[in-house]
Each structure stands twice: as structure tokens, then as C-alpha cells.
Short mmCIF file of C-alpha atoms and ligand atoms in Angstrom, two decimals:
data_model
loop_
_atom_site.label_atom_id
_atom_site.label_comp_id
_atom_site.label_asym_id
_atom_site.label_seq_id
_atom_site.Cartn_x
_atom_site.Cartn_y
_atom_site.Cartn_z
CA UNK A 1 -20.09 2.23 -27.13
CA UNK A 2 -22.79 2.38 -24.55
CA UNK A 3 -20.47 1.16 -21.90
CA UNK A 4 -17.85 3.73 -22.37
CA UNK A 5 -17.82 4.88 -18.71
CA UNK A 6 -17.25 1.24 -17.32
CA UNK A 7 -14.57 0.95 -19.69
CA UNK A 8 -12.85 4.13 -18.70
CA UNK A 9 -12.94 2.86 -15.09
CA UNK A 10 -11.40 -0.35 -15.94
CA UNK A 11 -8.67 1.38 -17.78
CA UNK A 12 -7.59 3.56 -15.01
CA UNK A 13 -7.62 0.45 -12.46
CA UNK A 14 -5.40 -1.42 -15.17
CA UNK A 15 -2.62 1.17 -14.90
CA UNK A 16 -2.67 1.49 -11.06
CA UNK A 17 -2.84 -2.16 -10.80
CA UNK A 18 0.27 -2.47 -13.08
CA UNK A 19 2.17 0.07 -11.07
CA UNK A 20 1.36 -2.05 -7.98
CA UNK A 21 2.80 -4.97 -9.75
CA UNK A 22 6.02 -3.13 -10.87
CA UNK A 23 6.50 -1.69 -7.26
CA UNK A 24 6.98 -5.03 -6.10
CA UNK A 25 8.81 -6.33 -8.82
CA UNK A 26 6.28 -7.89 -10.60
CA UNK A 27 5.81 -5.95 -13.59
CA UNK A 28 4.18 -7.70 -16.48
CA UNK A 29 3.38 -6.85 -20.17
CA UNK A 30 0.37 -7.89 -22.37
CA UNK A 31 0.83 -10.21 -25.18
CA UNK A 32 -1.61 -11.34 -27.77
CA UNK A 33 -1.67 -14.52 -29.83
CA UNK A 34 0.48 -13.03 -32.35
CA UNK A 35 3.25 -12.22 -29.81
CA UNK A 36 2.86 -8.37 -29.96
CA UNK A 37 3.70 -6.68 -26.60
CA UNK A 38 1.89 -3.86 -25.08
CA UNK A 39 1.25 -2.35 -21.61
CA UNK A 40 -1.83 -1.70 -19.48
CA UNK A 41 -4.10 -0.10 -19.61
CA UNK A 42 -4.56 -1.49 -23.29
CA UNK A 43 -7.22 -3.70 -23.76
CA UNK A 44 -6.78 -4.28 -27.46
CA UNK A 45 -3.34 -5.13 -29.13
CA UNK A 46 -2.11 -2.16 -30.83
CA UNK A 47 -0.68 -3.90 -33.60
CA UNK A 48 -3.23 -6.32 -34.81
CA UNK A 49 -6.40 -5.42 -32.98
CA UNK A 50 -6.52 -8.80 -30.94
CA UNK A 51 -8.59 -8.67 -27.53
CA UNK A 52 -7.45 -11.63 -26.00
CA UNK A 53 -4.32 -10.38 -24.06
CA UNK A 54 -2.20 -12.19 -21.60
CA UNK A 55 -0.02 -11.06 -18.70
CA UNK A 56 3.49 -12.17 -19.13
CA UNK A 57 6.05 -11.16 -16.82
CA UNK A 58 8.34 -8.26 -17.91
CA UNK A 59 11.90 -9.50 -19.12
CA UNK A 60 14.76 -7.64 -17.09
CA UNK A 61 16.87 -5.83 -17.40
CA UNK A 62 15.68 -3.48 -19.91
CA UNK A 63 18.25 -1.42 -22.08
CA UNK A 64 18.10 2.39 -22.50
CA UNK A 65 17.47 3.01 -26.41
CA UNK A 66 17.17 6.72 -26.32
CA UNK A 67 17.04 9.52 -23.74
CA UNK A 68 16.89 13.36 -23.06
CA UNK A 69 18.45 15.27 -20.45
CA UNK A 70 16.28 17.98 -19.14
CA UNK A 71 18.22 21.11 -17.89
CA UNK A 72 15.43 23.57 -17.62
CA UNK A 73 12.58 22.04 -16.32
CA UNK A 74 9.20 23.60 -15.23
CA UNK A 75 9.44 25.51 -11.79
CA UNK A 76 7.62 22.34 -10.24
CA UNK A 77 10.47 20.21 -10.79
CA UNK A 78 13.29 22.77 -10.39
CA UNK A 79 15.08 20.79 -7.35
CA UNK A 80 15.22 17.57 -9.88
CA UNK A 81 16.99 19.38 -12.60
CA UNK A 82 19.10 17.98 -14.52
CA UNK A 83 17.41 14.76 -14.97
CA UNK A 84 16.96 12.30 -17.84
CA UNK A 85 14.11 10.73 -19.38
CA UNK A 86 14.63 7.71 -21.23
CA UNK A 87 12.76 5.05 -23.47
CA UNK A 88 13.97 1.69 -22.49
CA UNK A 89 13.74 -1.49 -24.59
CA UNK A 90 12.55 -4.47 -22.41
CA UNK A 91 12.11 -6.75 -25.64
CA UNK A 92 8.49 -7.00 -26.47
CA UNK A 93 7.66 -3.50 -24.94
CA UNK A 94 9.46 -0.10 -24.57
CA UNK A 95 8.79 1.87 -21.52
CA UNK A 96 9.30 5.69 -21.02
CA UNK A 97 10.26 6.71 -17.67
CA UNK A 98 12.56 8.95 -15.70
CA UNK A 99 15.96 7.92 -14.83
CA UNK A 100 16.63 7.98 -10.93
CA UNK A 101 19.56 7.32 -8.86
CA UNK A 102 21.90 7.96 -11.81
CA UNK A 103 24.11 10.92 -12.72
CA UNK A 104 22.44 12.05 -15.78
CA UNK A 105 25.81 12.52 -17.09
CA UNK A 106 26.18 9.02 -16.87
CA UNK A 107 23.26 7.96 -18.81
CA UNK A 108 24.02 6.40 -22.16
CA UNK A 109 22.42 4.33 -24.85
CA UNK A 110 22.58 0.54 -24.05
CA UNK A 111 22.69 1.11 -20.28
CA UNK A 112 20.81 -1.55 -18.66
CA UNK A 113 18.04 -0.63 -16.32
CA UNK A 114 15.35 -2.02 -14.11
CA UNK A 115 11.85 -0.43 -13.24
CA UNK A 116 11.91 1.80 -10.03
CA UNK A 117 8.54 3.10 -9.45
CA UNK A 118 8.69 6.49 -7.61
CA UNK A 119 6.43 8.97 -6.19
CA UNK A 120 6.54 12.59 -7.55
CA UNK A 121 7.16 14.80 -4.59
CA UNK A 122 5.47 17.73 -6.60
CA UNK A 123 2.12 15.91 -7.33
CA UNK A 124 2.43 12.80 -4.98
CA UNK A 125 1.57 10.49 -8.03
CA UNK A 126 3.66 7.34 -8.67
CA UNK A 127 5.68 7.68 -11.87
CA UNK A 128 7.82 5.26 -13.68
CA UNK A 129 11.40 5.48 -13.07
CA UNK A 130 14.50 3.66 -14.18
CA UNK A 131 17.42 2.64 -11.92
CA UNK A 132 20.73 0.64 -12.96
CA UNK A 133 20.11 -3.02 -13.01
ZN1 ZN B 1 -1.20 -8.37 -31.74
#
């Protein structure tokens, strides 16, 4: 555990790198030898502890598995409400993101979506979004 700080740096870089890839349509997931899927910044398979993870192209589209609609957001997101936050199933992995470009009333379980990395106007940070496939 003496390399903790180095590992933390790599972990952060891993997620930024993943967002870069997702932004250009090259999203991927990490697969261990047993076929378990996970997403960066994981460096260890959450299912079996394997450390030999391989980058595999993310299947698309994904399918909305569950979602919640936020009608009363925090003041910082006032202008965005109502909006839907969904968990989409991409096969080996599930990804949580904000549904963008779709009327929240039209969001439903089973809807096919693709990743759409967006920038939060409030924080300026990139966030994972979904749009219809
Ligand atoms: Zn595994």
C-alpha cells in the first residue's frame, strides 16, 4: 500500500481517458479472463478480483433498465428540471447517466440509448449522458 498516491493518480486518469474515448464514440469496458465486465477506473475485477483486465469495445446500443425523473433538483440544476437519470444495460456492464435530448415523459424501460458525453453547465465537468440510439 506504499504506492497508494500513485495508484490514485492512475485511477483518475483512467476515468478521464474513458470519457475521452466515449466522447469520440470509442467507449470500452474492462473484461477479465472470466468474462466479467466493469468500467474504469477499476483496476481489479469487482466480481472475481482478477487484475488482468482487457479493454473491449462497449456494445451498443444499451437499453434503459431503470430510471428516475427528478422534478425538484438542487438550485444549481434548476434550469434542467425535470430530467431523467437512468441505468442502462450495455450487456457486460451497466452505466448510470443523465438522459439528454429526450423528453423525460418519453423515457421508458427498454428504450435503446447510446452514450453521449455532455458538459455540465454548472460545474464545467463532463458527465455521462444517454441519448436515443
Ligand atoms: Zn472477473
